[in-house]
Short mmCIF file of C-alpha atoms (C1' of nucleotides) in Angstrom, two decimals:
data_model
loop_
_atom_site.label_atom_id
_atom_site.label_comp_id
_atom_site.label_asym_id
_atom_site.label_seq_id
_atom_site.Cartn_x
_atom_site.Cartn_y
_atom_site.Cartn_z
CA MET A 447 -174.53 -109.85 74.42
CA SER A 448 -176.38 -111.33 71.46
CA SER A 449 -174.50 -113.39 69.12
CA SER A 450 -171.61 -115.48 69.88
CA GLN A 451 -171.81 -117.06 73.27
CA SER A 452 -172.50 -120.75 72.64
CA ALA A 453 -170.83 -124.08 72.11
CA PRO A 454 -168.55 -124.84 69.21
CA ALA A 455 -169.60 -126.06 65.84
CA PRO A 456 -167.37 -129.26 65.45
CA ALA A 457 -169.13 -130.85 62.54
CA GLY A 458 -170.62 -128.82 59.76
CA ARG A 459 -173.93 -127.49 61.33
CA SER A 460 -176.66 -126.01 59.12
CA SER A 461 -177.50 -122.47 60.01
CA GLY A 462 -180.92 -123.80 61.21
CA GLU A 463 -179.35 -126.29 63.59
CA GLN A 464 -177.16 -123.72 64.96
CA ALA A 465 -180.02 -121.40 65.54
CA ILE A 466 -181.78 -124.05 67.35
CA LEU A 467 -178.87 -124.77 69.62
CA ASP A 468 -178.34 -121.11 70.41
CA ALA A 469 -181.94 -120.54 71.28
CA ALA A 470 -182.00 -123.75 73.40
CA VAL A 471 -178.97 -122.82 75.39
CA ARG A 472 -180.33 -119.38 75.92
CA LEU A 473 -183.75 -120.63 77.04
CA PHE A 474 -182.61 -123.64 78.99
CA SER A 475 -180.10 -121.69 80.97
CA LYS A 476 -182.69 -119.19 81.88
CA HIS A 477 -185.76 -121.37 82.66
CA GLY A 478 -184.47 -124.87 83.02
CA PHE A 479 -185.52 -128.09 81.25
CA ASP A 480 -189.17 -128.13 82.41
CA GLY A 481 -189.54 -124.34 81.86
CA VAL A 482 -189.08 -124.44 78.15
CA SER A 483 -191.24 -125.89 75.48
CA MET A 484 -190.23 -127.16 72.03
CA ARG A 485 -192.53 -124.54 70.47
CA THR A 486 -190.75 -121.80 72.28
CA ILE A 487 -187.39 -123.03 71.18
CA ALA A 488 -188.54 -123.17 67.62
CA GLN A 489 -190.07 -119.74 67.68
CA GLU A 490 -187.01 -118.26 69.31
CA ALA A 491 -184.72 -120.00 66.69
CA GLY A 492 -186.93 -118.92 63.76
CA VAL A 493 -187.71 -122.49 62.60
CA SER A 494 -190.57 -124.83 62.81
CA LYS A 495 -191.00 -127.22 65.61
CA SER A 496 -190.80 -130.20 63.27
CA ASN A 497 -187.34 -128.97 62.10
CA ILE A 498 -185.99 -129.57 65.67
CA TYR A 499 -187.13 -133.13 65.52
CA HIS A 500 -185.31 -133.39 62.03
CA HIS A 501 -182.03 -132.57 63.94
CA PHE A 502 -182.70 -134.00 67.34
CA ARG A 503 -184.57 -137.14 68.28
CA SER A 504 -186.32 -135.72 71.31
CA LYS A 505 -186.25 -132.84 73.78
CA GLU A 506 -184.03 -134.94 76.14
CA GLU A 507 -181.62 -135.44 73.26
CA LEU A 508 -181.45 -131.77 72.51
CA TYR A 509 -180.83 -131.00 76.11
CA LEU A 510 -178.11 -133.62 76.19
CA ALA A 511 -176.44 -132.36 73.10
CA ILE A 512 -176.30 -128.86 74.53
CA MET A 513 -174.93 -130.11 77.85
CA GLN A 514 -172.37 -132.16 76.24
CA SER A 515 -171.10 -129.46 73.87
CA SER A 516 -171.20 -126.86 76.65
CA ALA A 517 -169.25 -129.22 78.88
CA ALA A 518 -166.64 -129.97 76.21
CA TRP A 519 -166.39 -126.23 75.29
CA LEU A 520 -165.93 -125.17 78.97
CA SER A 521 -163.41 -127.91 79.51
CA GLU A 522 -161.28 -126.50 76.69
CA LEU A 523 -161.50 -123.03 78.10
CA VAL A 524 -160.31 -124.26 81.43
CA ASP A 525 -156.89 -124.82 79.88
CA THR A 526 -156.40 -121.01 79.75
CA LEU A 527 -157.17 -120.68 83.41
CA ALA A 528 -153.94 -121.61 85.13
CA GLU A 529 -151.19 -121.33 82.59
CA GLY A 530 -148.94 -118.85 84.41
CA GLY A 531 -145.95 -119.34 86.52
CA GLY A 532 -144.66 -117.19 89.29
CA SER A 533 -144.89 -117.46 93.00
CA PHE A 534 -147.56 -119.53 94.71
CA GLU A 535 -149.40 -116.36 95.80
CA HIS A 536 -149.30 -115.04 92.26
CA ARG A 537 -150.55 -118.13 90.75
CA LEU A 538 -153.44 -118.52 93.19
CA ARG A 539 -154.48 -114.98 92.68
CA ALA A 540 -154.28 -115.30 88.94
CA PHE A 541 -156.33 -118.50 89.03
CA ALA A 542 -158.98 -117.09 91.27
CA ARG A 543 -159.33 -113.89 89.07
CA ALA A 544 -159.32 -115.85 85.75
CA HIS A 545 -161.93 -118.33 87.10
CA MET A 546 -164.09 -115.45 88.15
CA GLU A 547 -163.87 -113.81 84.88
CA HIS A 548 -164.38 -117.15 83.17
CA LEU A 549 -167.67 -117.63 85.09
CA PHE A 550 -169.15 -114.26 84.10
CA ALA A 551 -167.91 -114.32 80.49
CA HIS A 552 -169.73 -117.58 79.89
CA ALA A 553 -172.52 -117.06 82.36
CA MET A 554 -175.23 -118.73 80.25
CA THR A 555 -173.24 -121.90 79.80
CA VAL A 556 -172.17 -122.04 83.39
CA ARG A 557 -175.58 -121.56 84.65
CA LEU A 558 -176.80 -124.28 82.42
CA LEU A 559 -174.24 -126.78 83.77
CA LEU A 560 -174.51 -125.58 87.27
CA ARG A 561 -178.21 -126.45 87.51
CA GLU A 562 -177.35 -129.99 86.46
CA VAL A 563 -174.34 -130.32 88.73
CA PHE A 564 -176.23 -129.15 91.85
CA THR A 565 -179.64 -130.57 91.28
CA GLY A 566 -179.25 -133.25 88.48
CA GLY A 567 -179.18 -137.01 88.74
CA GLU A 568 -176.05 -138.95 89.60
CA LYS A 569 -175.33 -139.84 85.98
CA TRP A 570 -175.17 -136.23 84.89
CA GLN A 571 -173.05 -135.36 87.89
CA ARG A 572 -170.44 -137.94 87.06
CA LEU A 573 -170.26 -136.83 83.38
CA LEU A 574 -169.94 -133.23 84.27
CA ILE A 575 -167.41 -133.86 86.87
CA ASP A 576 -165.40 -136.10 84.63
CA HIS A 577 -165.29 -133.50 81.93
CA VAL A 578 -165.36 -130.08 83.53
CA VAL A 579 -165.51 -129.76 87.23
CA GLY A 580 -162.80 -132.50 87.71
CA ASP A 581 -160.36 -130.53 85.59
CA ILE A 582 -160.79 -127.29 87.57
CA VAL A 583 -160.45 -128.93 90.89
CA ARG A 584 -157.44 -130.93 89.83
CA ARG A 585 -155.68 -127.83 88.45
CA LEU A 586 -156.40 -125.74 91.49
CA ARG A 587 -155.46 -128.51 93.85
CA ALA A 588 -152.00 -128.75 91.93
CA ILE A 589 -151.43 -125.14 92.76
CA PHE A 590 -151.90 -125.79 96.40
CA GLU A 591 -149.72 -129.01 96.29
CA ASN A 592 -146.99 -126.98 94.66
CA GLY A 593 -147.44 -124.34 97.35
CA GLN A 594 -146.97 -126.99 99.98
CA ALA A 595 -143.85 -128.33 98.22
CA GLU A 596 -142.38 -124.95 98.13
CA GLY A 597 -143.12 -124.60 101.86
CA VAL A 598 -145.16 -121.53 101.30
CA LEU A 599 -148.57 -123.19 102.06
CA ARG A 600 -149.29 -124.43 105.55
CA SER A 601 -148.59 -128.07 105.48
CA ASP A 602 -151.49 -129.00 107.74
CA LEU A 603 -154.10 -127.96 105.18
CA ASP A 604 -155.77 -130.30 102.83
CA PRO A 605 -155.16 -129.10 99.30
CA GLY A 606 -158.60 -130.25 98.14
CA LEU A 607 -160.20 -128.43 100.86
CA CYS A 608 -158.35 -125.25 99.91
CA ALA A 609 -159.49 -125.70 96.43
CA MET A 610 -163.13 -125.92 97.66
CA GLN A 611 -162.66 -122.52 99.33
CA ILE A 612 -161.64 -120.72 96.27
CA LEU A 613 -164.24 -122.33 94.10
CA GLY A 614 -166.94 -121.98 96.69
CA SER A 615 -166.24 -118.33 97.03
CA ASN A 616 -166.27 -117.71 93.25
CA PHE A 617 -169.40 -119.82 92.58
CA PHE A 618 -171.33 -118.34 95.44
CA TYR A 619 -170.40 -114.79 94.24
CA PHE A 620 -171.42 -115.72 90.74
CA GLN A 621 -174.83 -117.14 91.91
CA SER A 622 -175.44 -114.30 94.25
CA TYR A 623 -174.37 -111.55 91.97
CA GLY A 624 -177.87 -110.72 90.71
CA MET A 625 -179.33 -110.32 94.23
CA MET A 626 -176.30 -108.59 95.87
CA LYS A 627 -177.60 -105.13 94.97
CA PHE A 628 -180.65 -105.72 97.22
CA ILE A 629 -178.44 -106.41 100.33
CA PRO A 630 -176.83 -103.14 101.39
CA GLU A 631 -174.53 -104.95 103.67
CA VAL A 632 -172.58 -106.47 100.87
CA ALA A 633 -173.42 -104.09 98.13
CA SER A 634 -169.85 -102.98 98.18
CA ALA A 635 -168.84 -106.27 96.66
CA ARG A 636 -170.30 -105.62 93.31
CA ASP A 637 -166.91 -105.20 91.65
CA ARG A 638 -165.61 -108.70 90.57
CA ALA A 639 -162.02 -107.85 90.43
CA GLN A 640 -162.18 -106.05 93.72
CA TYR A 641 -163.91 -108.99 95.35
CA SER A 642 -161.53 -111.52 93.90
CA GLU A 643 -158.68 -109.49 95.38
CA ALA A 644 -160.22 -109.12 98.73
CA MET A 645 -160.97 -112.89 98.84
CA ALA A 646 -157.45 -113.80 98.06
CA ASP A 647 -156.29 -111.42 100.81
CA ILE A 648 -158.47 -113.23 103.26
CA LEU A 649 -157.71 -116.79 102.26
CA LEU A 650 -153.93 -116.06 102.02
CA GLY A 651 -153.42 -113.94 105.00
CA GLY A 652 -156.35 -114.83 107.27
CA MET A 653 -158.72 -112.64 109.06
CA LEU A 654 -157.08 -112.38 112.44
CA VAL A 655 -154.80 -109.46 113.22
CA ALA A 656 -152.38 -111.48 115.27
CA PRO A 657 -151.88 -114.69 113.30
CA ALA A 658 -150.84 -117.28 115.85
CA THR A 659 -150.41 -119.90 113.10
CA ALA A 660 -153.81 -120.90 113.90
CA GLU A 661 -153.74 -123.78 116.40
CA ARG A 662 -156.64 -126.09 115.65
CA SER A 663 -158.81 -126.66 118.66
CA SER A 664 -162.04 -128.60 118.89
CA MET B 16 -186.55 -138.00 107.92
CA SER B 17 -190.15 -138.41 107.03
CA SER B 18 -192.71 -136.46 109.10
CA SER B 19 -191.96 -133.25 110.69
CA GLN B 20 -189.72 -131.10 108.37
CA SER B 21 -192.09 -128.48 107.09
CA ALA B 22 -193.39 -124.95 107.90
CA PRO B 23 -195.31 -124.23 111.04
CA ALA B 24 -199.06 -124.51 111.40
CA PRO B 25 -199.91 -120.97 112.57
CA ALA B 26 -203.67 -121.11 112.00
CA GLY B 27 -205.83 -124.25 112.41
CA ARG B 28 -205.00 -126.24 109.35
CA SER B 29 -207.07 -129.32 108.35
CA SER B 30 -205.12 -132.55 108.17
CA GLY B 31 -205.72 -132.47 104.40
CA GLU B 32 -204.39 -128.99 103.91
CA GLN B 33 -201.23 -129.93 105.91
CA ALA B 34 -200.77 -133.01 103.79
CA ILE B 35 -200.97 -130.79 100.68
CA LEU B 36 -198.36 -128.40 102.02
CA ASP B 37 -196.07 -131.18 103.10
CA ALA B 38 -196.29 -132.89 99.72
CA ALA B 39 -195.82 -129.64 97.88
CA VAL B 40 -192.68 -128.65 99.87
CA ARG B 41 -191.23 -132.09 99.23
CA LEU B 42 -191.87 -132.10 95.50
CA PHE B 43 -191.27 -128.42 94.80
CA SER B 44 -187.83 -128.55 96.56
CA LYS B 45 -186.89 -131.56 94.50
CA HIS B 46 -188.17 -130.66 91.13
CA GLY B 47 -188.96 -127.01 91.02
CA PHE B 48 -192.18 -125.21 90.20
CA ASP B 49 -192.32 -126.35 86.62
CA GLY B 50 -191.35 -129.91 87.33
CA VAL B 51 -194.35 -130.66 89.60
CA SER B 52 -197.98 -130.96 88.51
CA MET B 53 -201.04 -130.38 90.66
CA ARG B 54 -202.08 -133.98 90.05
CA THR B 55 -198.74 -135.26 91.50
CA ILE B 56 -199.11 -133.12 94.56
CA ALA B 57 -202.66 -134.29 95.05
CA GLN B 58 -201.66 -137.92 94.61
CA GLU B 59 -198.69 -137.58 96.93
CA ALA B 60 -200.79 -135.77 99.58
CA GLY B 61 -203.54 -138.43 99.21
CA VAL B 62 -206.30 -135.94 98.33
CA SER B 63 -208.18 -135.03 95.17
CA LYS B 64 -206.84 -132.28 92.90
CA SER B 65 -209.95 -130.28 93.35
CA ASN B 66 -209.31 -130.23 97.10
CA ILE B 67 -206.10 -128.35 96.46
CA TYR B 68 -208.09 -125.68 94.63
CA HIS B 69 -210.48 -125.64 97.65
CA HIS B 70 -207.52 -124.53 99.84
CA PHE B 71 -205.46 -122.57 97.37
CA ARG B 72 -206.55 -120.38 94.49
CA SER B 73 -203.93 -121.52 92.03
CA LYS B 74 -200.60 -123.34 91.72
CA GLU B 75 -198.81 -120.01 92.04
CA GLU B 76 -200.68 -119.26 95.25
CA LEU B 77 -199.87 -122.66 96.67
CA TYR B 78 -196.09 -122.10 95.75
CA LEU B 79 -196.24 -118.62 97.19
CA ALA B 80 -197.83 -119.91 100.50
CA ILE B 81 -195.14 -122.38 100.87
CA MET B 82 -192.31 -120.01 100.12
CA GLN B 83 -193.73 -117.48 102.62
CA SER B 84 -194.17 -119.89 105.39
CA SER B 85 -190.76 -121.47 104.81
CA ALA B 86 -189.10 -118.09 104.73
CA ALA B 87 -190.87 -117.12 107.99
CA TRP B 88 -190.02 -120.46 109.59
CA LEU B 89 -186.30 -120.29 108.55
CA SER B 90 -186.17 -116.60 109.75
CA GLU B 91 -187.23 -117.67 113.22
CA LEU B 92 -184.70 -120.50 113.27
CA VAL B 93 -181.92 -118.00 112.36
CA ASP B 94 -182.37 -116.50 115.86
CA THR B 95 -180.78 -119.62 117.33
CA LEU B 96 -177.70 -119.36 115.07
CA ALA B 97 -175.63 -116.76 116.87
CA GLU B 98 -176.75 -116.51 120.39
CA GLY B 99 -173.48 -117.25 122.03
CA GLY B 100 -170.88 -115.02 123.55
CA GLY B 101 -167.20 -115.71 123.96
CA SER B 102 -164.30 -114.59 121.90
CA PHE B 103 -164.62 -113.40 118.34
CA GLU B 104 -162.99 -116.67 117.08
CA HIS B 105 -165.29 -118.74 119.16
CA ARG B 106 -168.40 -116.92 118.07
CA LEU B 107 -167.48 -117.13 114.44
CA ARG B 108 -166.73 -120.84 114.62
CA ALA B 109 -169.98 -121.41 116.39
CA PHE B 110 -171.95 -119.47 113.84
CA ALA B 111 -170.25 -121.20 110.94
CA ARG B 112 -170.90 -124.66 112.48
CA ALA B 113 -174.48 -123.91 113.47
CA HIS B 114 -175.22 -122.39 110.00
CA MET B 115 -173.90 -125.49 108.36
CA GLU B 116 -176.01 -127.77 110.53
CA HIS B 117 -178.94 -125.48 110.04
CA LEU B 118 -178.51 -125.92 106.15
CA PHE B 119 -178.51 -129.73 106.39
CA ALA B 120 -181.20 -130.10 109.07
CA HIS B 121 -183.68 -128.21 106.90
CA ALA B 122 -182.25 -129.16 103.51
CA MET B 123 -185.58 -129.33 101.86
CA THR B 124 -186.73 -125.86 102.74
CA VAL B 125 -183.29 -124.42 102.05
CA ARG B 126 -183.24 -125.93 98.62
CA LEU B 127 -186.67 -124.53 97.94
CA LEU B 128 -185.69 -121.01 98.86
CA LEU B 129 -182.27 -121.28 97.30
CA ARG B 130 -183.71 -121.94 93.94
CA GLU B 131 -185.70 -118.70 94.15
CA VAL B 132 -182.96 -116.71 95.51
CA PHE B 133 -180.54 -117.61 92.85
CA THR B 134 -182.80 -117.91 89.73
CA GLY B 135 -185.95 -116.25 90.67
CA GLY B 136 -187.30 -112.86 89.72
CA GLU B 137 -186.42 -109.57 91.43
CA LYS B 138 -189.56 -109.40 93.42
CA TRP B 139 -189.02 -112.78 95.07
CA GLN B 140 -185.38 -112.06 95.69
CA ARG B 141 -186.31 -108.83 97.49
CA LEU B 142 -188.89 -110.68 99.63
CA LEU B 143 -186.50 -113.52 100.53
CA ILE B 144 -183.73 -111.15 101.34
CA ASP B 145 -185.79 -108.95 103.57
CA HIS B 146 -187.14 -111.94 105.55
CA VAL B 147 -184.34 -114.53 105.61
CA VAL B 148 -181.06 -113.88 103.91
CA GLY B 149 -180.74 -110.31 105.23
CA ASP B 150 -181.04 -111.49 108.82
CA ILE B 151 -178.27 -114.04 108.37
CA VAL B 152 -176.03 -111.59 106.64
CA ARG B 153 -176.61 -108.87 109.25
CA ARG B 154 -176.03 -111.20 112.18
CA LEU B 155 -172.78 -112.45 110.78
CA ARG B 156 -171.71 -109.01 109.84
CA ALA B 157 -172.31 -108.02 113.35
CA ILE B 158 -169.86 -110.67 114.57
CA PHE B 159 -167.19 -109.34 112.29
CA GLU B 160 -167.81 -105.77 113.36
CA ASN B 161 -167.45 -106.79 116.97
CA GLY B 162 -164.26 -108.54 115.96
CA GLN B 163 -162.93 -105.42 114.60
CA ALA B 164 -164.05 -103.34 117.62
CA GLU B 165 -162.18 -105.76 119.83
CA GLY B 166 -159.16 -105.33 117.66
CA VAL B 167 -159.01 -108.97 116.84
CA LEU B 168 -160.19 -108.84 113.24
CA ARG B 169 -158.01 -107.11 110.63
CA SER B 170 -159.31 -103.59 110.38
CA ASP B 171 -158.66 -103.45 106.64
CA LEU B 172 -161.26 -106.10 105.80
CA ASP B 173 -164.85 -105.32 104.78
CA PRO B 174 -167.16 -107.12 107.30
CA GLY B 175 -169.79 -107.67 104.56
CA LEU B 176 -167.10 -109.30 102.54
CA CYS B 177 -166.00 -111.51 105.33
CA ALA B 178 -169.65 -112.57 105.88
CA MET B 179 -169.77 -113.56 102.18
CA GLN B 180 -166.74 -115.78 102.64
CA ILE B 181 -168.38 -117.74 105.45
CA LEU B 182 -171.78 -117.98 103.78
CA GLY B 183 -170.36 -118.80 100.42
CA SER B 184 -168.25 -121.60 101.80
CA ASN B 185 -171.22 -123.10 103.57
CA PHE B 186 -173.65 -122.74 100.77
CA PHE B 187 -171.23 -124.14 98.25
CA TYR B 188 -170.60 -126.99 100.48
CA PHE B 189 -174.25 -127.60 100.95
CA GLN B 190 -174.92 -127.49 97.18
CA SER B 191 -171.95 -129.65 96.34
CA TYR B 192 -172.46 -132.26 98.94
CA GLY B 193 -174.31 -134.62 96.78
CA MET B 194 -171.58 -134.71 94.13
CA MET B 195 -168.54 -134.51 96.29
CA LYS B 196 -168.33 -138.25 96.54
CA PHE B 197 -167.61 -138.40 92.84
CA ILE B 198 -164.50 -136.12 93.14
CA PRO B 199 -161.78 -138.08 94.79
CA GLU B 200 -159.76 -134.91 95.26
CA VAL B 201 -162.18 -133.47 97.78
CA ALA B 202 -163.77 -136.71 98.94
CA SER B 203 -162.05 -136.12 102.27
CA ALA B 204 -164.39 -133.23 102.91
CA ARG B 205 -167.55 -135.36 103.40
CA ASP B 206 -167.72 -134.73 107.12
CA ARG B 207 -169.57 -131.48 107.78
CA ALA B 208 -168.18 -130.66 111.25
CA GLN B 209 -164.61 -131.46 110.00
CA TYR B 210 -165.08 -129.26 106.95
CA SER B 211 -166.57 -126.43 108.96
CA GLU B 212 -163.56 -126.56 111.31
CA ALA B 213 -161.00 -126.61 108.51
CA MET B 214 -162.77 -123.77 106.86
CA ALA B 215 -162.65 -121.59 109.99
CA ASP B 216 -158.95 -122.51 110.37
CA ILE B 217 -158.24 -121.17 106.89
CA LEU B 218 -160.35 -118.09 107.11
CA LEU B 219 -159.07 -117.12 110.55
CA GLY B 220 -155.41 -118.02 110.09
CA GLY B 221 -154.95 -117.84 106.36
CA MET B 222 -153.15 -120.17 104.05
CA LEU B 223 -149.69 -118.84 104.05
CA VAL B 224 -147.06 -120.32 106.43
CA ALA B 225 -145.28 -117.02 107.09
CA PRO B 226 -148.17 -114.49 107.66
CA ALA B 227 -146.92 -111.15 106.48
CA THR B 228 -150.05 -109.42 107.50
CA ALA B 229 -151.02 -109.66 103.81
CA GLU B 230 -150.01 -106.56 102.13
CA ARG B 231 -152.49 -105.86 99.40
CA SER B 232 -150.94 -105.37 96.00
CA SER B 233 -152.61 -105.01 92.69
"C1'" DA C 261 -236.34 -130.95 110.97
"C1'" DT C 262 -233.95 -127.03 108.88
"C1'" DA C 263 -230.39 -124.35 107.10
"C1'" DC C 264 -225.86 -123.56 106.55
"C1'" DT C 265 -220.71 -124.48 106.26
"C1'" DG C 266 -216.26 -126.16 105.09
"C1'" DA C 267 -213.93 -130.33 103.44
"C1'" DC C 268 -213.79 -133.15 99.80
"C1'" DC C 269 -214.52 -135.67 95.25
"C1'" DG C 270 -215.21 -137.07 90.02
"C1'" DA C 271 -216.10 -135.45 85.68
"C1'" DC C 272 -214.95 -132.22 82.61
"C1'" DC C 273 -212.84 -128.04 79.79
"C1'" DG C 274 -209.81 -125.52 76.56
"C1'" DG C 275 -205.28 -125.29 75.68
"C1'" DA C 276 -200.44 -126.62 75.59
"C1'" DC C 277 -197.45 -130.29 75.70
"C1'" DG C 278 -193.91 -133.62 73.16
"C1'" DG C 279 -193.90 -136.01 69.25
"C1'" DT C 280 -195.23 -137.90 64.26
"C1'" DC C 281 -195.85 -137.74 59.30
"C1'" DA C 282 -196.77 -136.78 54.56
"C1'" DG C 283 -195.17 -133.57 51.64
"C1'" DT C 284 -192.53 -129.36 49.83
"C1'" DT C 285 -188.39 -126.70 49.13
"C1'" DT C 286 -183.44 -126.16 48.58
"C1'" DG C 287 -178.69 -126.98 47.67
"C1'" DC C 288 -175.54 -129.59 45.11
"C1'" DG C 289 -172.85 -133.36 42.71
"C1'" DA C 290 -173.15 -135.77 38.22
"C1'" DT D 667 -180.53 -130.16 33.85
"C1'" DC D 668 -181.60 -133.88 36.26
"C1'" DG D 669 -181.92 -136.47 40.50
"C1'" DC D 670 -181.62 -137.15 45.23
"C1'" DA D 671 -180.70 -136.33 49.92
"C1'" DA D 672 -180.94 -133.15 53.43
"C1'" DA D 673 -183.47 -129.15 55.24
"C1'" DC D 674 -187.59 -127.78 56.31
"C1'" DT D 675 -192.85 -127.16 56.92
"C1'" DG D 676 -197.98 -127.48 58.47
"C1'" DA D 677 -201.39 -130.32 59.96
"C1'" DC D 678 -202.28 -133.51 63.19
"C1'" DC D 679 -202.21 -137.09 67.40
"C1'" DG D 680 -202.79 -138.62 72.13
"C1'" DT D 681 -201.68 -137.05 76.49
"C1'" DC D 682 -201.16 -134.14 80.28
"C1'" DC D 683 -201.64 -129.51 82.02
"C1'" DG D 684 -204.03 -125.90 85.24
"C1'" DG D 685 -208.33 -124.88 86.38
"C1'" DT D 686 -213.72 -125.17 86.88
"C1'" DC D 687 -218.19 -127.19 88.07
"C1'" DG D 688 -221.93 -129.58 90.19
"C1'" DG D 689 -222.48 -132.21 93.86
"C1'" DT D 690 -221.81 -135.20 98.42
"C1'" DC D 691 -221.31 -135.55 103.19
"C1'" DA D 692 -220.34 -134.80 108.13
"C1'" DG D 693 -220.87 -131.50 111.63
"C1'" DT D 694 -223.39 -127.95 113.94
"C1'" DA D 695 -226.08 -124.11 115.40
"C1'" DT D 696 -230.93 -122.94 115.35
#
DNA sequence: ATACTGACCGACCGGACGGTCAGTTTGCGA
DNA sequence: TCGCAAACTGACCGTCCGGTCGGTCAGTAT
């Protein structure tokens, strides 16, 4: 859990610069922008504070660089999420499971971006959505639209809304994972794969024992 | 949206102290602990910085006081969430809708606590769970257990896991609300009541058009 | 009048903050 | 081997931070 989880190195980065980026990602994802000082980053990276300013104009620019490369990196990884074929149900289960693994495998980066997506300013939200979130939503939505075209998915459902259900379930699980062990009522959900499977069961088949094709009443 | 959203005033609080608490809740919920200075709070509350230290020993204690009263306050409000009777389906829909309204009606307080629940230390998580989150989970779980006892809810589902689905959906919606307008694919979900209804439709009846009672396969 | 209290304030403290700058080291092509 | 740019450093700057201190003032019980 120590070395390799960070953004790519597109241009030739000096070892020092890379150390700075690694330390910054680690610290910012844990404590947020305001909770990390340049001195701490420098110390953690094993370089002088001045050296950071040699590579980055300001704290904001460093943060920006991290966010951008993280976003770009995650965006590429999203490509691997929904590459499979098979039935609608199989594709949806595969996507949900892959997305869940994806979140935990790159937890640091995800947490970093999540903070900005949920509490950041509009400009950041737009950027992140355009480059990361949008891709995921679009891909997932496509699965649901295909499902409707195949006649397998209920035609009265909004595909975008279905996508929200899957993503919401996964993101909430990801965010809650650390504290789930303190809630005995849901402690059984600590296994990711098991949870993902159960979630798909519910979303696909519903909760009711006698499925009356769910008439919608106000 | 200006005056009354804050914790209760259990003991006789001076107008100054209440102003401090109000300002602190507003600022902390927006910018987090590290993003707010005592000077800003004092200015926003219309009192001197020293006055804050007359009422609270330190910044941490002020934050603590806010979190505790917010948690206690929300905990009381939860009582109103699931007071109804009726069928399982009706109770679940009512809870989901009430919880959703609850989140948005007290957005500031919710955001304040959410930050600590998701990214705070273990001690804070335990406290918040014991006093707020636990209640909600337990209440919701009870609904599902009743549903199983009535034979309406599928017996192979874990009630705690079902609760996670409802809560996850609502919390994710709440957190994403600000940025949903930027994602055209889900822009149709901007209406809370409509979303809540659609979510309940999916969770209750499932997504598939031919419900085969969802055999679970690995 | 006296003594005491809680609410409140302006001035101030040491230290940490983001950021700058003059200068040294290092890697590398000519 | 020289030269030069890039990498890197330590000392330093002004500002803001959380927190303290001495003191004012209205109210109030004696």
